[in-house]
Amino acid sequence: MLAQAKTKKEYKKVIAEMLGLIDSEPEDEKSLASSIKTVDLIMIPPQ
């Protein structure tokens, strides 16, 4: 997904979508925290 985001605007949109997907998942707090950590790891801004 992130590889498709070529501009900062697209990048932010992708991140927002990913966060939205996480928020919409009916998960417990532990797995939610795990999901957020995963997103943090892949949220490296494009150069």
mmCIF file of N, CA and C in Angstrom:
data_model
loop_
_atom_site.group_PDB
_atom_site.id
_atom_site.type_symbol
_atom_site.label_atom_id
_atom_site.label_comp_id
_atom_site.label_asym_id
_atom_site.label_seq_id
_atom_site.Cartn_x
_atom_site.Cartn_y
_atom_site.Cartn_z
ATOM 1 N N MET A 1 0.823 -1.217 0.000
ATOM 2 C CA MET A 1 0.000 0.000 0.000
ATOM 3 C C MET A 1 0.855 1.264 0.000
ATOM 4 N N LEU A 2 1.819 1.309 0.926
ATOM 5 C CA LEU A 2 2.637 2.516 1.041
ATOM 6 C C LEU A 2 3.499 2.746 -0.192
ATOM 7 N N ALA A 3 3.863 1.655 -0.860
ATOM 8 C CA ALA A 3 4.694 1.790 -2.059
ATOM 9 C C ALA A 3 3.969 2.565 -3.150
ATOM 10 N N GLN A 4 2.648 2.560 -3.104
ATOM 11 C CA GLN A 4 1.859 3.264 -4.114
ATOM 12 C C GLN A 4 1.773 4.765 -3.826
ATOM 13 N N ALA A 5 2.049 5.153 -2.586
ATOM 14 C CA ALA A 5 1.918 6.558 -2.201
ATOM 15 C C ALA A 5 3.166 7.328 -2.625
ATOM 16 N N LYS A 6 3.060 8.079 -3.699
ATOM 17 C CA LYS A 6 4.226 8.783 -4.238
ATOM 18 C C LYS A 6 4.322 10.219 -3.725
ATOM 19 N N THR A 7 3.200 10.812 -3.370
ATOM 20 C CA THR A 7 3.230 12.171 -2.839
ATOM 21 C C THR A 7 2.886 12.143 -1.355
ATOM 22 N N LYS A 8 3.237 13.219 -0.654
ATOM 23 C CA LYS A 8 2.946 13.277 0.778
ATOM 24 C C LYS A 8 1.443 13.226 1.036
ATOM 25 N N LYS A 9 0.673 13.828 0.139
ATOM 26 C CA LYS A 9 -0.780 13.813 0.288
ATOM 27 C C LYS A 9 -1.308 12.383 0.198
ATOM 28 N N GLU A 10 -0.837 11.647 -0.798
ATOM 29 C CA GLU A 10 -1.246 10.252 -0.957
ATOM 30 C C GLU A 10 -0.789 9.433 0.242
ATOM 31 N N TYR A 11 0.428 9.715 0.715
ATOM 32 C CA TYR A 11 0.996 8.994 1.848
ATOM 33 C C TYR A 11 0.115 9.157 3.080
ATOM 34 N N LYS A 12 -0.275 10.412 3.357
ATOM 35 C CA LYS A 12 -1.134 10.678 4.511
ATOM 36 C C LYS A 12 -2.478 9.984 4.361
ATOM 37 N N LYS A 13 -2.995 9.952 3.144
ATOM 38 C CA LYS A 13 -4.273 9.289 2.885
ATOM 39 C C LYS A 13 -4.167 7.791 3.175
ATOM 40 N N VAL A 14 -3.072 7.188 2.727
ATOM 41 C CA VAL A 14 -2.858 5.757 2.964
ATOM 42 C C VAL A 14 -2.762 5.476 4.459
ATOM 43 N N ILE A 15 -2.007 6.311 5.174
ATOM 44 C CA ILE A 15 -1.870 6.136 6.620
ATOM 45 C C ILE A 15 -3.233 6.260 7.298
ATOM 46 N N ALA A 16 -4.000 7.263 6.893
ATOM 47 C CA ALA A 16 -5.328 7.463 7.470
ATOM 48 C C ALA A 16 -6.212 6.240 7.230
ATOM 49 N N GLU A 17 -6.112 5.672 6.029
ATOM 50 C CA GLU A 17 -6.897 4.477 5.715
ATOM 51 C C GLU A 17 -6.460 3.301 6.584
ATOM 52 N N MET A 18 -5.153 3.165 6.767
ATOM 53 C CA MET A 18 -4.630 2.070 7.582
ATOM 54 C C MET A 18 -5.068 2.223 9.032
ATOM 55 N N LEU A 19 -4.980 3.442 9.550
ATOM 56 C CA LEU A 19 -5.416 3.689 10.923
ATOM 57 C C LEU A 19 -6.913 3.434 11.053
ATOM 58 N N GLY A 20 -7.653 3.803 10.024
ATOM 59 C CA GLY A 20 -9.093 3.567 10.017
ATOM 60 C C GLY A 20 -9.413 2.086 10.052
ATOM 61 N N LEU A 21 -8.630 1.298 9.320
ATOM 62 C CA LEU A 21 -8.835 -0.149 9.316
ATOM 63 C C LEU A 21 -8.572 -0.731 10.698
ATOM 64 N N ILE A 22 -7.524 -0.240 11.348
ATOM 65 C CA ILE A 22 -7.193 -0.711 12.691
ATOM 66 C C ILE A 22 -8.309 -0.331 13.668
ATOM 67 N N ASP A 23 -8.765 0.923 13.576
ATOM 68 C CA ASP A 23 -9.803 1.403 14.484
ATOM 69 C C ASP A 23 -11.111 0.637 14.322
ATOM 70 N N SER A 24 -11.394 0.188 13.111
ATOM 71 C CA SER A 24 -12.660 -0.480 12.851
ATOM 72 C C SER A 24 -12.642 -1.954 13.264
ATOM 73 N N GLU A 25 -11.462 -2.480 13.531
ATOM 74 C CA GLU A 25 -11.359 -3.877 13.951
ATOM 75 C C GLU A 25 -11.806 -4.015 15.408
ATOM 76 N N PRO A 26 -12.731 -4.919 15.689
ATOM 77 C CA PRO A 26 -13.179 -5.123 17.077
ATOM 78 C C PRO A 26 -12.176 -5.977 17.850
ATOM 79 N N GLU A 27 -11.013 -5.410 18.096
ATOM 80 C CA GLU A 27 -9.955 -6.154 18.772
ATOM 81 C C GLU A 27 -9.836 -5.730 20.229
ATOM 82 N N ASP A 28 -9.188 -6.573 21.016
ATOM 83 C CA ASP A 28 -8.899 -6.194 22.392
ATOM 84 C C ASP A 28 -7.695 -5.257 22.395
ATOM 85 N N GLU A 29 -7.435 -4.630 23.537
ATOM 86 C CA GLU A 29 -6.387 -3.606 23.595
ATOM 87 C C GLU A 29 -5.002 -4.147 23.260
ATOM 88 N N LYS A 30 -4.717 -5.368 23.677
ATOM 89 C CA LYS A 30 -3.382 -5.928 23.442
ATOM 90 C C LYS A 30 -3.102 -6.075 21.950
ATOM 91 N N SER A 31 -4.041 -6.639 21.205
ATOM 92 C CA SER A 31 -3.826 -6.817 19.771
ATOM 93 C C SER A 31 -3.877 -5.478 19.042
ATOM 94 N N LEU A 32 -4.660 -4.535 19.565
ATOM 95 C CA LEU A 32 -4.714 -3.199 18.970
ATOM 96 C C LEU A 32 -3.350 -2.527 19.103
ATOM 97 N N ALA A 33 -2.750 -2.622 20.288
ATOM 98 C CA ALA A 33 -1.422 -2.049 20.510
ATOM 99 C C ALA A 33 -0.410 -2.699 19.572
ATOM 100 N N SER A 34 -0.541 -3.990 19.367
ATOM 101 C CA SER A 34 0.349 -4.718 18.463
ATOM 102 C C SER A 34 0.189 -4.209 17.037
ATOM 103 N N SER A 35 -1.051 -3.974 16.620
ATOM 104 C CA SER A 35 -1.321 -3.471 15.275
ATOM 105 C C SER A 35 -0.713 -2.089 15.091
ATOM 106 N N ILE A 36 -0.848 -1.240 16.108
ATOM 107 C CA ILE A 36 -0.312 0.118 16.027
ATOM 108 C C ILE A 36 1.216 0.065 15.926
ATOM 109 N N LYS A 37 1.848 -0.830 16.673
ATOM 110 C CA LYS A 37 3.305 -0.983 16.585
ATOM 111 C C LYS A 37 3.708 -1.375 15.170
ATOM 112 N N THR A 38 2.944 -2.278 14.576
ATOM 113 C CA THR A 38 3.234 -2.719 13.210
ATOM 114 C C THR A 38 3.149 -1.549 12.242
ATOM 115 N N VAL A 39 2.120 -0.722 12.389
ATOM 116 C CA VAL A 39 1.958 0.447 11.519
ATOM 117 C C VAL A 39 3.122 1.409 11.729
ATOM 118 N N ASP A 40 3.523 1.628 12.988
ATOM 119 C CA ASP A 40 4.651 2.512 13.277
ATOM 120 C C ASP A 40 5.917 2.042 12.554
ATOM 121 N N LEU A 41 6.136 0.737 12.525
ATOM 122 C CA LEU A 41 7.336 0.196 11.886
ATOM 123 C C LEU A 41 7.365 0.457 10.390
ATOM 124 N N ILE A 42 6.197 0.424 9.743
ATOM 125 C CA ILE A 42 6.173 0.615 8.292
ATOM 126 C C ILE A 42 5.916 2.059 7.889
ATOM 127 N N MET A 43 5.682 2.937 8.879
ATOM 128 C CA MET A 43 5.410 4.347 8.571
ATOM 129 C C MET A 43 6.704 5.140 8.418
ATOM 130 N N ILE A 44 7.507 4.768 7.453
ATOM 131 C CA ILE A 44 8.738 5.504 7.159
ATOM 132 C C ILE A 44 8.437 6.457 6.003
ATOM 133 N N PRO A 45 8.469 7.762 6.251
ATOM 134 C CA PRO A 45 8.112 8.735 5.207
ATOM 135 C C PRO A 45 8.959 8.575 3.948
ATOM 136 N N PRO A 46 8.338 8.732 2.790
ATOM 137 C CA PRO A 46 9.089 8.641 1.535
ATOM 138 C C PRO A 46 10.123 9.758 1.424
ATOM 139 N N GLN A 47 11.240 9.443 0.828
ATOM 140 C CA GLN A 47 12.316 10.441 0.694
ATOM 141 C C GLN A 47 12.010 11.420 -0.418
#
